[in-house]
């Protein structure tokens, strides 16, 4: 049977229409699921937000505004912030935001947990070591300088009073919440994006990573653990996470060398010197980015044995320890 030219064109048009109905949605879906990343600079680091569809991308400006709000609240160097006001109060009570009050209280828990090896009044010592300047021009402070400032490092001088008042009773002390702030902000960004029905996204605050759900195809996110002192992007291990957080602390993140000795930024507040143990880095995996951020520093200071015991006792929390010899140790989780 012959098919007329008109019938042939009619059939071809139908087949083309069916093709569009069946295939085009998948093409559009793949296009929509291509990740788009936005970056900005807050908390003295580059932060990035990765989204997987155009609607979610429109939320990036509000996310950066949230970061701006918290930087103005928690920065110790930004005049007028809650922390700046406490540090310049000359021992007088300061009324702060409910969130600042909460975060200081959370930070004090880790001060107690480590018997003061973490101490949020360590700011003057951090300034003395000065890990933010050109490392090629740095030299360690003298023992006399360290011992002088150690007299003013004592988290027990912080008094939390009613109505969100904070008193730093030593006028020469100063608070720094750097070991926990980025984790808290990451949690707040995730909370906001989830409230806007975002189901897939990556929040990266200078290596503090929090992810929402899975990737659009249902697979988990792949995170590389940086090899200490290797070029950026050199991975020592690969992990996969879903709707969780991964935060790393390590000796290789901020440091300088002087007279063949490496000095890094993770200080033991009881000695005033960089922590000296068998670890080069530690990655914490858990749902709360606030907890992961605080635990990454806490467990590094604890050292291998105590850190593993602590993490193994927590629910939904894991750690990966990087030893100075390059080997990896994982918690039981």
Coordinates of C-alpha atoms in Angstrom, one line a residue:
X1 CA 0.0 0.0 0.0
X2 CA 1.4 3.4 -1.0
X3 CA 1.5 6.2 1.5
X4 CA 0.6 9.5 0.1
X5 CA 2.9 12.5 0.6
X6 CA 0.3 14.1 2.8
X7 CA -0.1 11.1 5.0
X8 CA 3.7 10.7 5.3
X9 CA 4.1 14.3 6.4
X10 CA 1.2 13.8 8.8
X11 CA 2.8 10.7 10.4
X12 CA 6.2 12.4 10.5
X13 CA 4.6 15.4 12.3
X14 CA 2.9 13.1 14.9
X15 CA 6.2 11.2 15.5
X16 CA 8.0 14.5 15.9
X17 CA 5.4 15.7 18.4
X18 CA 5.7 12.5 20.4
X19 CA 9.5 12.9 20.4
X20 CA 9.1 16.4 21.8
X21 CA 6.7 15.2 24.5
X22 CA 8.9 12.3 25.6
X23 CA 12.4 13.6 25.2
X24 CA 12.3 17.3 25.7
X25 CA 11.3 17.1 29.4
X26 CA 14.4 15.1 30.0
X27 CA 16.6 17.5 28.1
X28 CA 15.1 20.4 30.1
X29 CA 15.5 18.5 33.3
X30 CA 19.1 17.8 32.7
X31 CA 19.6 21.5 31.8
X32 CA 17.8 22.5 35.0
X33 CA 19.9 20.2 37.1
X34 CA 23.2 21.7 36.0
X35 CA 24.8 23.2 39.1
X36 CA 25.3 26.9 39.4
X37 CA 27.6 28.4 42.0
X38 CA 27.6 31.9 43.5
X39 CA 30.5 33.2 45.6
X40 CA 31.1 36.1 48.0
X41 CA 33.5 36.9 50.8
X42 CA 32.4 36.9 54.5
X43 CA 33.9 35.7 57.8
X44 CA 37.3 36.3 56.3
X45 CA 36.9 33.6 53.8
X46 CA 35.4 32.9 50.4
X47 CA 32.0 31.3 50.6
X48 CA 30.0 29.6 47.9
X49 CA 26.4 28.4 47.3
X50 CA 25.6 25.8 44.7
X51 CA 22.1 25.4 43.3
X52 CA 20.6 23.0 40.8
X53 CA 17.7 25.0 39.2
X54 CA 16.9 28.5 38.2
X55 CA 14.3 29.1 40.9
X56 CA 16.7 28.2 43.7
X57 CA 19.4 30.5 42.2
X58 CA 17.2 33.5 42.8
X59 CA 17.7 32.9 46.6
X60 CA 21.4 33.5 46.5
X61 CA 21.1 37.3 47.2
X62 CA 19.1 36.6 50.4
X63 CA 21.6 34.0 51.5
X64 CA 24.4 36.5 51.2
X65 CA 22.4 39.1 53.1
X66 CA 22.0 36.5 55.9
X67 CA 25.8 36.1 55.9
X68 CA 26.1 39.9 56.1
X69 CA 23.7 40.1 59.0
X70 CA 25.6 37.4 61.0
X71 CA 29.0 39.0 60.2
X72 CA 27.8 42.2 61.7
X73 CA 26.6 40.3 64.7
X74 CA 29.6 37.9 65.4
X75 CA 32.7 39.6 64.0
X76 CA 35.1 40.7 66.7
X77 CA 36.8 43.2 64.3
X78 CA 33.7 44.9 63.0
X79 CA 32.9 47.9 65.1
X80 CA 29.4 47.8 66.6
X81 CA 29.0 44.0 66.4
X82 CA 27.8 42.2 69.5
X83 CA 31.2 40.6 70.0
X84 CA 33.0 43.9 69.4
X85 CA 30.8 45.6 72.0
X86 CA 31.6 42.9 74.6
X87 CA 35.3 43.1 73.9
X88 CA 35.2 46.9 74.4
X89 CA 32.9 47.0 77.4
X90 CA 35.7 47.5 80.0
X91 CA 34.0 44.8 82.2
X92 CA 30.5 46.2 82.0
X93 CA 27.4 44.1 81.0
X94 CA 26.4 44.3 77.4
X95 CA 23.0 43.4 76.0
X96 CA 23.3 41.2 72.9
X97 CA 21.0 39.5 70.5
X98 CA 19.4 36.2 71.5
X99 CA 21.5 34.4 68.9
X100 CA 24.8 35.8 70.2
X101 CA 23.8 34.9 73.7
X102 CA 23.0 31.4 72.5
X103 CA 26.2 30.9 70.5
X104 CA 28.4 32.1 73.4
X105 CA 26.7 29.6 75.7
X106 CA 27.2 26.8 73.1
X107 CA 30.9 27.8 72.8
X108 CA 31.4 27.8 76.6
X109 CA 30.2 24.1 76.6
X110 CA 33.3 23.2 74.5
X111 CA 35.5 25.3 76.8
X112 CA 34.4 23.2 79.7
X113 CA 34.6 20.0 77.7
X114 CA 38.3 20.5 76.9
X115 CA 39.2 21.9 80.4
X116 CA 40.0 25.2 78.8
X117 CA 42.2 24.0 75.9
X118 CA 39.5 25.7 73.8
X119 CA 38.9 29.1 75.3
X120 CA 36.9 31.8 73.5
X121 CA 38.8 34.6 75.3
X122 CA 41.9 33.6 73.3
X123 CA 41.5 36.6 70.8
X124 CA 44.6 38.5 72.1
X125 CA 46.8 35.4 71.7
X126 CA 45.5 34.8 68.2
X127 CA 46.4 38.4 67.4
X128 CA 49.8 37.9 68.9
X129 CA 50.5 34.9 66.7
X130 CA 49.1 36.7 63.7
X131 CA 48.4 33.8 61.2
X132 CA 46.6 36.2 58.8
X133 CA 49.7 38.0 57.6
X134 CA 52.3 37.0 55.0
X135 CA 53.6 33.7 56.3
X136 CA 57.0 34.3 54.8
X137 CA 57.5 37.3 57.0
X138 CA 56.2 35.7 60.3
X139 CA 58.1 34.7 63.4
X140 CA 56.7 33.2 66.6
X141 CA 56.1 35.4 69.6
X142 CA 58.4 35.2 72.6
X143 CA 57.6 33.1 75.7
X144 CA 57.3 36.3 77.7
X145 CA 54.7 37.8 75.3
X146 CA 52.7 34.6 75.4
X147 CA 52.8 34.3 79.2
X148 CA 51.7 37.9 79.6
X149 CA 48.6 37.4 77.5
X150 CA 47.8 34.0 79.0
X151 CA 46.9 35.8 82.3
X152 CA 43.9 37.2 80.4
X153 CA 42.7 34.0 78.8
X154 CA 40.0 32.5 81.0
X155 CA 36.5 31.7 79.7
X156 CA 35.3 31.7 83.4
X157 CA 35.5 35.5 83.2
X158 CA 32.5 35.4 81.0
X159 CA 29.2 35.9 82.8
X160 CA 25.9 35.2 81.1
X161 CA 23.1 37.2 82.8
X162 CA 19.4 37.7 82.4
X163 CA 17.8 39.4 79.4
X164 CA 20.7 38.4 77.1
X165 CA 23.4 40.3 79.0
X166 CA 27.0 39.2 78.7
X167 CA 29.8 40.5 81.0
X168 CA 33.5 40.0 80.2
X169 CA 34.9 40.7 83.7
X170 CA 38.5 41.0 82.5
X171 CA 38.8 44.3 80.5
X172 CA 42.0 43.0 78.9
X173 CA 40.4 39.8 77.6
X174 CA 38.6 39.5 74.3
X175 CA 36.2 36.9 72.8
X176 CA 36.7 35.1 69.5
X177 CA 34.0 32.7 68.3
X178 CA 35.8 31.7 65.2
X179 CA 35.8 27.9 65.9
X180 CA 32.0 27.7 65.8
X181 CA 30.6 30.7 63.9
X182 CA 30.7 29.4 60.3
X183 CA 29.0 26.2 61.3
X184 CA 26.2 28.1 62.9
X185 CA 25.7 30.3 59.9
X186 CA 25.8 27.3 57.6
X187 CA 22.9 25.8 59.7
X188 CA 21.0 29.1 59.4
X189 CA 21.5 29.2 55.6
X190 CA 20.3 25.6 55.3
X191 CA 17.3 26.4 57.5
X192 CA 16.3 29.3 55.3
X193 CA 16.8 27.4 52.0
X194 CA 14.8 24.5 53.3
X195 CA 12.0 26.8 54.3
X196 CA 12.0 28.0 50.6
X197 CA 11.5 24.4 49.5
X198 CA 15.0 23.9 48.2
X199 CA 15.7 20.2 48.0
X200 CA 19.3 20.1 46.6
X201 CA 22.0 22.6 47.4
X202 CA 25.6 22.9 48.7
X203 CA 26.6 25.5 51.2
X204 CA 30.4 25.9 51.5
X205 CA 31.7 28.4 54.0
X206 CA 35.5 28.2 53.6
X207 CA 35.5 24.4 53.8
X208 CA 32.6 24.2 56.2
X209 CA 30.3 22.2 54.0
X210 CA 26.6 21.6 54.6
X211 CA 24.4 19.9 52.0
X212 CA 20.6 19.8 51.5
X213 CA 19.2 16.5 50.6
X214 CA 20.8 14.6 47.7
X215 CA 21.7 15.8 44.2
X216 CA 18.7 16.0 41.9
X217 CA 19.4 12.5 40.4
X218 CA 19.1 11.1 43.9
X219 CA 22.8 10.4 44.4
X220 CA 24.8 11.7 47.5
X221 CA 27.2 14.6 47.2
X222 CA 30.9 13.7 46.8
X223 CA 33.3 15.6 49.1
X224 CA 37.1 15.4 48.8
X225 CA 39.3 15.6 51.9
X226 CA 42.3 17.7 51.2
X227 CA 45.7 16.1 51.5
X228 CA 47.7 18.2 54.1
X229 CA 50.3 20.5 52.7
X230 CA 49.6 19.3 49.1
X231 CA 48.4 21.7 46.3
X232 CA 44.8 22.7 46.8
X233 CA 42.5 20.1 45.3
X234 CA 44.7 17.2 46.0
X235 CA 42.5 14.7 47.7
X236 CA 43.6 12.2 50.3
X237 CA 40.1 10.6 50.7
X238 CA 36.6 10.8 49.2
X239 CA 33.4 10.8 51.2
X240 CA 29.8 10.9 50.3
X241 CA 27.2 12.7 52.3
X242 CA 23.4 13.4 52.1
X243 CA 21.6 16.1 54.0
X244 CA 24.5 16.5 56.4
X245 CA 27.6 18.5 57.2
X246 CA 31.4 17.9 56.8
X247 CA 33.8 20.2 58.5
X248 CA 37.6 19.9 58.6
X249 CA 40.3 21.5 60.8
X250 CA 44.0 21.0 60.1
X251 CA 47.5 22.3 60.7
X252 CA 47.8 23.0 57.0
X253 CA 45.1 25.6 56.7
X254 CA 46.9 28.5 58.3
X255 CA 50.5 28.3 59.4
X256 CA 54.0 29.5 58.9
X257 CA 57.4 28.1 59.3
X258 CA 60.3 29.6 61.2
X259 CA 63.7 28.1 61.9
X260 CA 62.5 24.7 60.4
X261 CA 59.6 24.6 62.8
X262 CA 55.9 24.7 61.7
X263 CA 53.5 26.9 63.7
X264 CA 49.8 26.5 62.9
X265 CA 46.7 28.3 64.0
X266 CA 45.1 25.7 66.3
X267 CA 46.2 26.9 69.7
X268 CA 46.0 25.2 73.0
X269 CA 44.6 28.0 75.2
X270 CA 46.2 26.5 78.3
X271 CA 49.7 26.8 76.9
X272 CA 49.4 29.6 74.4
X273 CA 51.2 27.5 71.7
X274 CA 50.0 25.5 68.7
X275 CA 48.7 22.0 69.6
X276 CA 51.4 19.4 69.2
X277 CA 50.1 15.9 68.7
X278 CA 50.1 13.2 66.0
X279 CA 47.4 14.8 63.9
X280 CA 47.5 16.9 60.7
X281 CA 43.8 17.2 60.3
X282 CA 40.3 15.9 61.3
X283 CA 37.0 15.9 59.5
X284 CA 33.7 15.7 61.4
X285 CA 30.5 14.4 59.7
X286 CA 27.2 15.0 61.4
X287 CA 23.8 16.6 60.7
X288 CA 24.5 19.9 62.6
X289 CA 27.1 22.1 61.0
X290 CA 27.4 24.1 64.3
X291 CA 28.3 20.9 66.1
X292 CA 30.6 19.7 63.3
X293 CA 32.5 23.0 63.3
X294 CA 33.0 23.0 67.0
X295 CA 33.9 19.3 67.2
X296 CA 36.5 19.6 64.4
X297 CA 38.6 22.0 66.6
X298 CA 37.7 20.3 69.8
X299 CA 38.7 16.8 68.7
X300 CA 41.9 18.0 67.1
X301 CA 42.9 19.5 70.4
X302 CA 41.8 16.3 72.2
X303 CA 44.2 14.2 70.2
X304 CA 43.6 10.8 68.5
X305 CA 42.5 8.6 71.4
X306 CA 40.3 11.0 73.3
X307 CA 38.7 12.3 70.0
X308 CA 37.8 8.8 68.9
X309 CA 36.3 8.0 72.3
X310 CA 34.3 11.2 72.2
X311 CA 33.0 10.8 68.7
X312 CA 32.1 7.1 69.2
X313 CA 29.9 8.1 72.1
X314 CA 27.8 10.5 70.0
X315 CA 24.9 9.6 67.8
X316 CA 24.9 10.3 64.0
X317 CA 28.5 11.6 64.2
X318 CA 31.6 10.3 62.6
X319 CA 35.2 11.5 62.2
X320 CA 38.1 10.9 60.0
X321 CA 41.6 11.6 61.5
X322 CA 44.6 12.4 59.3
X323 CA 47.8 11.5 61.1
X324 CA 51.1 13.3 60.5
X325 CA 52.4 10.2 58.7
X326 CA 49.5 10.5 56.2
X327 CA 47.5 7.5 57.5
X328 CA 43.7 7.8 58.1
X329 CA 41.7 6.6 61.1
X330 CA 38.0 6.4 61.1
X331 CA 35.6 6.4 64.0
X332 CA 33.3 3.4 64.5
X333 CA 30.3 5.1 62.9

